[in-house]
Coordinates of C-alpha atoms in Angstrom, one line a residue:
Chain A
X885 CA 13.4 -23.3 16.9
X886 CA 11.4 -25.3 14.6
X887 CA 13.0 -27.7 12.1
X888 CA 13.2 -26.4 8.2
X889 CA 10.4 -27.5 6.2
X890 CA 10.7 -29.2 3.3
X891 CA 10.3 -26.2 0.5
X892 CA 7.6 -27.4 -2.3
X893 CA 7.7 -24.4 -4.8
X894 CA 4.5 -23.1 -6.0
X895 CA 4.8 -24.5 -10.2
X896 CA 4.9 -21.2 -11.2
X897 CA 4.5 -18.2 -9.0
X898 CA 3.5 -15.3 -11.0
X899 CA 6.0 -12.1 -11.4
X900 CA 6.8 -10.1 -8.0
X901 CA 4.5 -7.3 -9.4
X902 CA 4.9 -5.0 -6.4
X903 CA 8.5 -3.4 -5.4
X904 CA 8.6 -1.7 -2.3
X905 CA 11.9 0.0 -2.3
X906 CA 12.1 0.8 2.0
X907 CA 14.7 3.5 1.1
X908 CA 15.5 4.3 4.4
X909 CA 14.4 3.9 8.3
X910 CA 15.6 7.9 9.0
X911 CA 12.5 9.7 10.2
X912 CA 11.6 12.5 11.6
X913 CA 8.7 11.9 13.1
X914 CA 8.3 9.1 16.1
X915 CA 4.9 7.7 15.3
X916 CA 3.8 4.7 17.9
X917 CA 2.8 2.7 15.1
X918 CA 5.2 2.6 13.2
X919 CA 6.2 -0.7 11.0
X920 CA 9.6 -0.4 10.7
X921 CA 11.5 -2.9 13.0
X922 CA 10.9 -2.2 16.0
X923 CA 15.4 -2.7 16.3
X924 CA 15.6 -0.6 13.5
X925 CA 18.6 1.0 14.5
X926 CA 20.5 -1.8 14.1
X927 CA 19.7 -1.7 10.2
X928 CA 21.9 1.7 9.7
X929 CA 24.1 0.7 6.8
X930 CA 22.1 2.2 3.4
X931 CA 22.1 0.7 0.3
X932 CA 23.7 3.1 -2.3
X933 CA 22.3 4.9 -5.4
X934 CA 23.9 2.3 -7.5
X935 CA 22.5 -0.1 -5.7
X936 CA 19.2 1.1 -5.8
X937 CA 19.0 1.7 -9.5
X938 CA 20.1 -1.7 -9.9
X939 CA 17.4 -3.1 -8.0
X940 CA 14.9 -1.4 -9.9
X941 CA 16.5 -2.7 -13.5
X942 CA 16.1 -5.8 -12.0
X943 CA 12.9 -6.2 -10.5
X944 CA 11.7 -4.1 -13.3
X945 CA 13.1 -6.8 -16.0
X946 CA 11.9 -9.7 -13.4
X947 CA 7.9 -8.2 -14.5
X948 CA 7.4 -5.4 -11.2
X949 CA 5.5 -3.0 -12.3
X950 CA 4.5 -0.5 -9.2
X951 CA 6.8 0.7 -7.3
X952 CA 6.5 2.6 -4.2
X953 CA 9.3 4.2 -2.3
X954 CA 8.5 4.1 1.2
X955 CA 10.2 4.2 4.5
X956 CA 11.1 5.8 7.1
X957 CA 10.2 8.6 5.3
X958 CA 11.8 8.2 2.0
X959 CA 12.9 12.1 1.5
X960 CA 15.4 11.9 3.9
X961 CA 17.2 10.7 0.7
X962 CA 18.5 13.3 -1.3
X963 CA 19.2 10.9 -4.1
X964 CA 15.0 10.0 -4.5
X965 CA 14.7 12.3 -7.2
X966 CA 17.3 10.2 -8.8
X967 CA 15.4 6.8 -8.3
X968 CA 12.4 7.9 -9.0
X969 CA 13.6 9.1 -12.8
X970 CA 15.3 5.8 -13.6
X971 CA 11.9 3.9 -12.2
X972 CA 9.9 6.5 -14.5
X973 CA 12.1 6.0 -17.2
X974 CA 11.8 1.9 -17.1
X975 CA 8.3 2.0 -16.9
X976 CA 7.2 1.7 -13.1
X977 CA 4.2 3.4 -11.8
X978 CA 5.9 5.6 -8.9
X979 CA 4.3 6.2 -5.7
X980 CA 6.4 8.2 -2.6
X981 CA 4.4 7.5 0.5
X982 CA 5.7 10.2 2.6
X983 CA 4.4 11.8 5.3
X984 CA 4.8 15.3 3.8
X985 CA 8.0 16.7 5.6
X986 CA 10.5 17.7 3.6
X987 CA 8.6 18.1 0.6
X988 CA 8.8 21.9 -0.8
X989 CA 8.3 23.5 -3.9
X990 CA 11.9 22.8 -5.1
X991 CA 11.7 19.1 -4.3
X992 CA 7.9 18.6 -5.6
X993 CA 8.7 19.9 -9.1
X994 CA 12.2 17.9 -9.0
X995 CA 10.1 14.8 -8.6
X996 CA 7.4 15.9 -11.1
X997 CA 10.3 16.6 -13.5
X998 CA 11.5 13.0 -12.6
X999 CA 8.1 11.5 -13.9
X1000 CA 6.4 10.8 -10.5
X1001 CA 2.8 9.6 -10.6
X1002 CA 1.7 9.4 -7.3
X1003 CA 2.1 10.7 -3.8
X1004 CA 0.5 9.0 -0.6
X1005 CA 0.5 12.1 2.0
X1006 CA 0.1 10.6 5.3
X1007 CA -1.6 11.9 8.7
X1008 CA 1.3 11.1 11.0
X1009 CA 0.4 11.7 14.8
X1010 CA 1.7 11.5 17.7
X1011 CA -0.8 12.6 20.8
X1012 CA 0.8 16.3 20.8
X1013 CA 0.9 16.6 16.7
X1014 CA -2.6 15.0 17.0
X1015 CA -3.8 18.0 19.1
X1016 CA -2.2 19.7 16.7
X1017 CA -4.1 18.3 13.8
X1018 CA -7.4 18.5 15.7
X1019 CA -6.9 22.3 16.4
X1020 CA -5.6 22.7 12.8
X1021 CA -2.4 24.4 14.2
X1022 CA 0.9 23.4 12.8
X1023 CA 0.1 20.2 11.2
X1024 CA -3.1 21.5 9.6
X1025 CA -0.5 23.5 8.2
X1026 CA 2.3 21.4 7.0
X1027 CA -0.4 19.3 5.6
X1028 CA -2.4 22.4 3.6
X1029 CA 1.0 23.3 2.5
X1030 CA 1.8 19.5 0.9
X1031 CA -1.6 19.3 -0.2
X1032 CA -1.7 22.2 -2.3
X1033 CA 2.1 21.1 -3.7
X1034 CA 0.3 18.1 -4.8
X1035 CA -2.6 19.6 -6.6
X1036 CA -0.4 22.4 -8.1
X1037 CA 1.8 19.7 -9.8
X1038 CA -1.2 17.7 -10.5
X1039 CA -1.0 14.3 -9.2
X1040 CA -4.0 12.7 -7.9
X1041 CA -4.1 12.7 -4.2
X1042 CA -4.1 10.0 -1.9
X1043 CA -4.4 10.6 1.9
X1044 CA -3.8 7.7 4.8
X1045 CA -4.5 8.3 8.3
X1046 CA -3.6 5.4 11.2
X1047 CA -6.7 4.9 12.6
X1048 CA -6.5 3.9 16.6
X1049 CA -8.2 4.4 20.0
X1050 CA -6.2 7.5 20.4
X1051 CA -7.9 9.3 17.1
X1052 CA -10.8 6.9 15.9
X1053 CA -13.4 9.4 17.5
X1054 CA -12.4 12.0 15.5
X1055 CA -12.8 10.4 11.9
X1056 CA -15.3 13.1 10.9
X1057 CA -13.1 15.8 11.4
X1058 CA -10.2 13.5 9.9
X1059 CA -12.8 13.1 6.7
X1060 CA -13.8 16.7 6.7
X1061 CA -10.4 17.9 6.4
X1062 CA -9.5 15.6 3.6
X1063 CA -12.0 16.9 1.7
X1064 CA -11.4 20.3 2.5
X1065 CA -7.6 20.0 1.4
X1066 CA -8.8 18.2 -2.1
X1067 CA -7.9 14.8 -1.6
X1068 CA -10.2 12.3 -3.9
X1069 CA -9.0 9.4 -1.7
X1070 CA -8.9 9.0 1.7
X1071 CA -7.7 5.4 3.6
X1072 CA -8.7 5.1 6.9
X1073 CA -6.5 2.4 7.9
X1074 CA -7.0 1.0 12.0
X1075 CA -3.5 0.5 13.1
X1076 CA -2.3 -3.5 12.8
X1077 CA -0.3 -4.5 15.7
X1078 CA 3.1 -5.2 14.7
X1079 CA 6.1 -3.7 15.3
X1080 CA 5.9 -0.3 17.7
X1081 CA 2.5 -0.6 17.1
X1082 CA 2.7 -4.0 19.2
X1083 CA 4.6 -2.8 21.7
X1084 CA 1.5 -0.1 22.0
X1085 CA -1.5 -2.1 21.5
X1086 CA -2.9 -1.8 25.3
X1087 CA -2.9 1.9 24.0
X1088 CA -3.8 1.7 20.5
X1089 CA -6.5 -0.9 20.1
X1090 CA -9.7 0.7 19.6
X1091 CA -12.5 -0.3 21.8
X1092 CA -15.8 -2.1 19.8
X1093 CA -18.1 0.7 20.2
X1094 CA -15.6 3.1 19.0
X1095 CA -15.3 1.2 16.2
X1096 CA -18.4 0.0 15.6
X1097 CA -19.3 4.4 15.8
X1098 CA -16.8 4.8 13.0
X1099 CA -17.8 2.5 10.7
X1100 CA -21.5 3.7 11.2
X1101 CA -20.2 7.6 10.9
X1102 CA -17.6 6.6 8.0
X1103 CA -20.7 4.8 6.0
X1104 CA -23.0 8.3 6.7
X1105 CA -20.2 10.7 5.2
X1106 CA -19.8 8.7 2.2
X1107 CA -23.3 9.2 1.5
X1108 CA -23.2 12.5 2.6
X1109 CA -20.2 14.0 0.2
X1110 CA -21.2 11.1 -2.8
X1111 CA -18.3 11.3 -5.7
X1112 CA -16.1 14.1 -3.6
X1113 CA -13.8 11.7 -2.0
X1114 CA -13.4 8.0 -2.0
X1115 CA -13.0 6.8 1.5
X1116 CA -11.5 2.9 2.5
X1117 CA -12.0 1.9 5.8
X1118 CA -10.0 -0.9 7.6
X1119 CA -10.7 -2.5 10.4
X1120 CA -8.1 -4.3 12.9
X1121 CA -7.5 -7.8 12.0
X1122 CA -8.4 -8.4 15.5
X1123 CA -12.1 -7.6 14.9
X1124 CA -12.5 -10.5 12.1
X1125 CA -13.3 -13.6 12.4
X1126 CA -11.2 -14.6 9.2
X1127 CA -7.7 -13.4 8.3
X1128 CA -6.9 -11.2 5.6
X1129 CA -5.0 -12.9 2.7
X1130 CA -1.8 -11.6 3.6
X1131 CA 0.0 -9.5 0.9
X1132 CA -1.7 -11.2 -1.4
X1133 CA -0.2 -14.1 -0.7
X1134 CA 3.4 -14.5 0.7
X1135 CA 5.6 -14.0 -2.5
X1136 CA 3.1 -14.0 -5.2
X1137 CA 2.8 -10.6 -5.7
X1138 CA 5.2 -7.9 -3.4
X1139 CA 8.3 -7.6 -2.7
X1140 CA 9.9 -5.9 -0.1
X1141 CA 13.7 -4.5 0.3
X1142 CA 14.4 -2.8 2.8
X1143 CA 17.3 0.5 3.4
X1144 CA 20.0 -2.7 3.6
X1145 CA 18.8 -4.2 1.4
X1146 CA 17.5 -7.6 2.8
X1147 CA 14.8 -8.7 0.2
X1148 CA 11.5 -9.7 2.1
X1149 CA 7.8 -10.8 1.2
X1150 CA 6.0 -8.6 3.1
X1151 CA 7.9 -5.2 5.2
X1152 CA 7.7 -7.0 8.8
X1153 CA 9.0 -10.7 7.9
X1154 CA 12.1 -10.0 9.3
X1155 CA 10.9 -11.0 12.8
X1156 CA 10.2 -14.9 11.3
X1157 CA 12.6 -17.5 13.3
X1158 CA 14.3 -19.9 11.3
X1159 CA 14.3 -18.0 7.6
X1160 CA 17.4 -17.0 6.0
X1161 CA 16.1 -13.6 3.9
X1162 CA 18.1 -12.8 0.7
X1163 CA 19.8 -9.2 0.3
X1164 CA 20.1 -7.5 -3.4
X1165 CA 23.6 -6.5 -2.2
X1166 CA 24.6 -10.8 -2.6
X1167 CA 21.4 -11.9 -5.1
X1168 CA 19.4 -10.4 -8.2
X1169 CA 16.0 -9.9 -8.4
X1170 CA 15.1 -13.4 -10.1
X1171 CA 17.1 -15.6 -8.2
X1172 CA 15.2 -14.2 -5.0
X1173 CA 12.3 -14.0 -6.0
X1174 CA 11.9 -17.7 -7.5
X1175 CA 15.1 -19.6 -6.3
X1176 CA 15.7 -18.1 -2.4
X1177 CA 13.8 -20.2 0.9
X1178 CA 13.0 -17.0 2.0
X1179 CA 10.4 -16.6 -0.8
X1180 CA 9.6 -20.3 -1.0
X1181 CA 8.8 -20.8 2.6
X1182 CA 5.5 -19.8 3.1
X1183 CA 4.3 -20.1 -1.0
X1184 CA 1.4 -22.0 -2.2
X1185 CA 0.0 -24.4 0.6
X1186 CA 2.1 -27.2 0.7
X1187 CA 3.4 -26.2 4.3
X1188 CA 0.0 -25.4 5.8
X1189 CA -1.0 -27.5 8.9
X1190 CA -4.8 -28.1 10.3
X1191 CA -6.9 -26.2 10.7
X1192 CA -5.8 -24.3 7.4
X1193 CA -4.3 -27.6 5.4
X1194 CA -8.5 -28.8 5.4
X1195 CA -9.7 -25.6 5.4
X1196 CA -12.3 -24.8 2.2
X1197 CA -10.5 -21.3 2.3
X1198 CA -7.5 -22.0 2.6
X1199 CA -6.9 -20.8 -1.2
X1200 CA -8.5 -17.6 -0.5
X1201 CA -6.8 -16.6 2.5
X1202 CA -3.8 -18.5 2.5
X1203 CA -3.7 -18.9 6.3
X1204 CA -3.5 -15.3 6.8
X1205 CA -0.6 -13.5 7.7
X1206 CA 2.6 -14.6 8.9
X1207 CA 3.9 -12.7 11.8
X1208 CA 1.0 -13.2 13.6
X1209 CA 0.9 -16.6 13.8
X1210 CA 4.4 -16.2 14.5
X1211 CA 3.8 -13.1 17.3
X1212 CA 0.6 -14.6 19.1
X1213 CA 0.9 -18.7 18.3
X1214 CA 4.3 -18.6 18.5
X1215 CA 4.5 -21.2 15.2
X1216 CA 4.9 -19.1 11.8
X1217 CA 3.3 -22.2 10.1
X1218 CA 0.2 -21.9 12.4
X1219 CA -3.0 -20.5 11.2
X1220 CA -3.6 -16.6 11.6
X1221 CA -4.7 -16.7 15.3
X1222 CA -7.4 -14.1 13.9
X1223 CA -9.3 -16.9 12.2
X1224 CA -11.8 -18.2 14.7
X1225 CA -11.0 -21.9 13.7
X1226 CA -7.2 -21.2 15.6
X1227 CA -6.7 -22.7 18.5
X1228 CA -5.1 -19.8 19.9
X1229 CA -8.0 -17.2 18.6
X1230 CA -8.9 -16.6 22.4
X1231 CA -6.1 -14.9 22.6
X1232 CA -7.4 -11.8 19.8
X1233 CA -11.1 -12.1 21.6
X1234 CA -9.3 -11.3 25.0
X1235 CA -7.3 -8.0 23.9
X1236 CA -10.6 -7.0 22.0
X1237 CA -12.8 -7.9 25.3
X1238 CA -10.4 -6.1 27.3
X1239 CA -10.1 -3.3 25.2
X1240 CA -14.1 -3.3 25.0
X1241 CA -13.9 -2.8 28.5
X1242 CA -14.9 0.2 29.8
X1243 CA -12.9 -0.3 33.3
X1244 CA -9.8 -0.6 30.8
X1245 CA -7.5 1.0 32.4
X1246 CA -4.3 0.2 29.4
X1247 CA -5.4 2.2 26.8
X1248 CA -3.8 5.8 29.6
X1249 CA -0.6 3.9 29.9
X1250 CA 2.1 6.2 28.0
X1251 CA 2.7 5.2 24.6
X1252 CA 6.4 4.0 23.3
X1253 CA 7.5 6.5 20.8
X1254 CA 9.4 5.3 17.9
X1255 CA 12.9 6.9 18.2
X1256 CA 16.4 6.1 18.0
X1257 CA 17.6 5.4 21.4
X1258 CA 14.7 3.6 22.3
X1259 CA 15.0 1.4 19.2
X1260 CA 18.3 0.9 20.3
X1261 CA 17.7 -0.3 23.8
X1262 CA 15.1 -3.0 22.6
X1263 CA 17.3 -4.3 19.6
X1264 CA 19.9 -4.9 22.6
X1265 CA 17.1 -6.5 24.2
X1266 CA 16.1 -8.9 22.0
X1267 CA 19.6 -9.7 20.9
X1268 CA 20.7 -11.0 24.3
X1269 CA 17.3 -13.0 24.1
X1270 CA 18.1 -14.6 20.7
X1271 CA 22.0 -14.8 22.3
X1272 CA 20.8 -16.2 26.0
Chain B
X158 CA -5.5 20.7 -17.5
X159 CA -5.1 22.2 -21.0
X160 CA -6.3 19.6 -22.6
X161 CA -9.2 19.2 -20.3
X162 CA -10.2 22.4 -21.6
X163 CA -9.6 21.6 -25.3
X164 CA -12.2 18.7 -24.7
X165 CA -14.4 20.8 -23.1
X166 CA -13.9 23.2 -26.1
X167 CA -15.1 20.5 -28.5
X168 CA -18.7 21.0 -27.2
X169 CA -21.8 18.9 -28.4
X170 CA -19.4 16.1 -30.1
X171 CA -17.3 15.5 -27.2
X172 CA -18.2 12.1 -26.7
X173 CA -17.7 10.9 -29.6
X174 CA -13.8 10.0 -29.2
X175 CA -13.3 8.1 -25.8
X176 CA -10.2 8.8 -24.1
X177 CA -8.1 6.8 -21.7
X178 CA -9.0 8.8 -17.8
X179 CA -5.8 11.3 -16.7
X180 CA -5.8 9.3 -13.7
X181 CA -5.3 5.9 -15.2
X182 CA -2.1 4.8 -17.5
X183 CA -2.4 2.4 -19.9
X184 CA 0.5 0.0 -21.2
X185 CA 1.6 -2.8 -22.8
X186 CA 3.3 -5.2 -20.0
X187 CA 5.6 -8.2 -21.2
X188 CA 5.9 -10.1 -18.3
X189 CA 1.9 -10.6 -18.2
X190 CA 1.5 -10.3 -21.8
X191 CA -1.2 -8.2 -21.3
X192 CA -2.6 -4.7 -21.3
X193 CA -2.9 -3.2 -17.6
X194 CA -4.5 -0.3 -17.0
X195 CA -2.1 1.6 -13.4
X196 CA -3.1 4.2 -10.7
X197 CA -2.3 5.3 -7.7
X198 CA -1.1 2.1 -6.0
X199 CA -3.0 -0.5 -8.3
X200 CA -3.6 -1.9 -11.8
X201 CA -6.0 -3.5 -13.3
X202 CA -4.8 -6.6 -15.9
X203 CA -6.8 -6.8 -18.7
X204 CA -7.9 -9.5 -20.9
X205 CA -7.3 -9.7 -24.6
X206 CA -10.3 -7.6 -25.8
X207 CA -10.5 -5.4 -23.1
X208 CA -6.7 -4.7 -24.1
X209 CA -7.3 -3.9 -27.9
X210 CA -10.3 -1.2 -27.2
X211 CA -8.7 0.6 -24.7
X212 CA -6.2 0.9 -26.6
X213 CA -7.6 2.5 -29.4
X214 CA -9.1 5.1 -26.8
X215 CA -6.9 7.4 -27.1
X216 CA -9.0 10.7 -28.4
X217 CA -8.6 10.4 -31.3
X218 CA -10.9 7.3 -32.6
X219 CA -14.9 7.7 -32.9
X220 CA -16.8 4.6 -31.7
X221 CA -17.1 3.5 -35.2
X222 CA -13.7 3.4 -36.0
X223 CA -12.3 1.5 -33.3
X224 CA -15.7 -1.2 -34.3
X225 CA -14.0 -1.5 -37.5
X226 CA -10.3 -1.4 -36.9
X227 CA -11.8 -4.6 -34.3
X228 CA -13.2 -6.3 -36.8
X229 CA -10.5 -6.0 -39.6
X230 CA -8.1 -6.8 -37.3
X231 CA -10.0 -10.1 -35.7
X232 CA -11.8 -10.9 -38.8
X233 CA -15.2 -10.3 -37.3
X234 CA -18.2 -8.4 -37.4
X235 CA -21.1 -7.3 -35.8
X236 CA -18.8 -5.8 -33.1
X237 CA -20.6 -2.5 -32.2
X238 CA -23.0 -4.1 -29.1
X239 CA -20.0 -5.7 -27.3
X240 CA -17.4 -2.5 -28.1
X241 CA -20.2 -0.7 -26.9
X242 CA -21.6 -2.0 -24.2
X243 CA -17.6 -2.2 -23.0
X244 CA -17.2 1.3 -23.1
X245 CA -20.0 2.2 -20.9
X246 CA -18.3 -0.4 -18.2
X247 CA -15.4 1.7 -18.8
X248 CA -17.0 5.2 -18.6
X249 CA -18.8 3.7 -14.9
X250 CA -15.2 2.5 -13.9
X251 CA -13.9 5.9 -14.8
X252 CA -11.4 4.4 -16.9
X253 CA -12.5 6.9 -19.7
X254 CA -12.6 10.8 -19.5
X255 CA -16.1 11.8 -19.1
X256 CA -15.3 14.2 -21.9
X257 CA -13.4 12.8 -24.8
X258 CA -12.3 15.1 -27.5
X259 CA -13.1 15.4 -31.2
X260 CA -11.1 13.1 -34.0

């Protein structure tokens, strides 16, 4: 374990403009991507109503603003229509990023009744629902179903599909279907490998010429369909060269709390070593969002080393993100092994070349789905790691 | 949708009256002191000026009103090129209806 840093608050970080209220981990599907801690299961105990609505006075009173309620998939709650009206009615903009199961007529006009402004319908696949989608058998119909819910209570509509080796051929039919179920955005977002979707990247991680094909055949329907659809497209962070600034810069601008409510930076900053993470149930808003270490940590650039501490961009990329510096240099204060001016960037090259390969023999092993046993068995895992 | 077709209704002189886009809201926020314009996962923060004409687009204002409601209120003139050329940004942004309805 490293030794604490010395915490140098940023002067004045600005106010934590985006909540993301985690409502729950339960989930339906099993996706092999999936976020959520990967020991999940150990996170069972769910923050209450009251709870909840007290959250969202006080992060709405600390200066939030947007607030999405994800998950899990957050309409396992039956209390979200309640949340959602007390967000509406103290001002948030309200986005459910759902991925469309358990949303019927009832519940859509519940939530339109509660003032909701925006649904995210996600694409969730696992390989059979994925031969579902490409035949457009049952999930073409779920989906058409939810899609026209959307449009008849007129929200705008905002579709996400995980991109990966498994689907990333097929983003013309991915596209095509967006369009033909109305959606005027569609993000095309390449899986990041964290969480299950770590435990799956031998699998998941898309080879360069598939992705190199789908940015070429992304780039031609956008000039194909013009002002029908806006389409974002993002590529691994394993294919830059630079890291992304992550979330915007750890705790300057999200903040995360999850079904326990354990208050985080960004959703996966639970697996950092050696960072004591607040929880709404012991703290408000404020005090964790300018007073806590776990928000302090990794502010600013005061606890940056070489290369990023000399780096002319370190401002605008802040070292990159977190957990993987933590997951692949094994130092949470290192830089983003994605930046080619790491030490440990021949790490990301290798699983790229590899994947790249066409001898690759990973990408058939069978994938880890995301369910409740399983998350299970590896939280036991890990714990006797962290115990041994 | 109703008043989509209301704007549409108001023919050659829609236009005239810009309107804040369905898709966007627009409101005051405290903690930034500023007007911010939300959608669908994102908001744009907007500087003083910015603030103070959208704000005034809400359908009901010609071009020439919100000009001299500006320039009362800042004690300027000469206003109509920067309003102006604003609200085209805003129309390209699709922060403005395309149709706007009549005062």
């Amino acid at each position: 374990m490293n030794a604490p840093l010395p915490v140098t608050p940023v002067a004045s970080p600005g106010p934590p403009l985006w909540l993301l209220a985690e409502v729950t981990y339960r989930c339906p599907l099993h996706c092999a991507f999936c976020y959520n801690p990967v020991d999940f299961a150990r996170h069972d105990s769910e923050l209450a109503t009251e709870d909840w609505l007290r959250v969202l006075r006080e992060a709405r009173a600390a200066g939030s603003v947007q607030c999405g309620f994800s998950g899990g998939e957050p309409l396992m709650r039956d209390d979200l229509e309640i949340l959602v009206a007390e967000a509406h009615r103290l001002g948030f903009y309200t986005n459910l990023l759902t991925s469309g199961v358990g949303l019927d007529a009832r519940r859509a006009q519940a939530l339109r009744e509660a003032g909701l402004d925006h649904i995210q319908l996600s694409f969730q696949d696992s390989t059979r629902e994925l031969n579902d989608f490409l035949s457009h058998t049952r999930t073409f119909d779920l989906k058409q179903r939810v899609a026209g819910l959307i449009k008849h209570n007129g929200w705008p509509m905002v579709m996400n599909c995980v991109i990966h080796r498994l689907n990333i051929d097929y983003v013309e039919n991915i596209i095509d279907m967006a369009v033909e179920l109305g959606a005027e955005y569609l993000e095309l977002a390449n899986s990041q490998y964290y969480s299950w979707a770590l435990l799956n990247r031998d699998q998941l991680m898309p080879s360069r010429a598939q992705l190199e094909r789908a940015e070429r055949i992304v780039n031609e329907c956008r000039q194909r369909l013009g002002d029908r659809i806006r389409i974002f497209f993002v590529v691994p962070d394993y294919y830059e060269t630079r890291p992304k600034k992550c979330m915007n810069g750890w705790g300057e601008v999200f903040l995360t709390v999850t079904p326990d409510g354990t208050a985080l930076p960004c959703h996966t900053a639970r697996m950092l070593p050696g960072l004591d993470f607040p929880n709404v149930r012991d703290m408000d808003v404020k005090s964790i969002w300018y007073g806590s270490e776990g928000f302090s940590r990794y502010r600013g650039d005061a606890w940056m080393k070489d290369p990023c501490r000399s780096c002319p961009d370190k401002e605008k990329d802040r070292g990159g993100c977190r957990c993987q510096a933590w997951m692949l240099a094994g130092d949470p204060a290192a830089a983003d092994p994605v930046c080619d001016k790491s030490p440990h960037h021949s790490k990301v090259v290798q699983v790229v070349e590899q994947a790249s390969d066409p001898g690759w023999k990973g990408g058939a092993k069978p994938l880890i789905f995301r369910d409740l046993r399983r998350s299970r068995e590896l939280g036991a895992l890990e714990k006797s790691a962290a115990d041994g | 949708m109703s008043r989509e077709n209301i704007a549409e209704a108001a023919g050659p002189l829609a236009g005239a009256c810009p309107k804040v886009s369905r898709r966007f809201r627009l409101q005051w926020e405290e903690a930034q002191q500023s007007w911010v314009l939300l959608y669908p996962e994102g908001m744009v923060r907007l500087n003083r000026s910015a603030g103070e004409i959208l704000r005034r687009c809400d359908g009901t204002r010609t071009l020439e009103t919100i000009v001299g409601e500006l320039e009362q209120s800042f004690g300027a003139s000469d206003l109509t090129a920067d309003v102006s050329a604003f609200i085209d940004m805003a129309r390209q942004q699709q922060w403005l209806e395309a149709r706007a309805g009549r005062p």
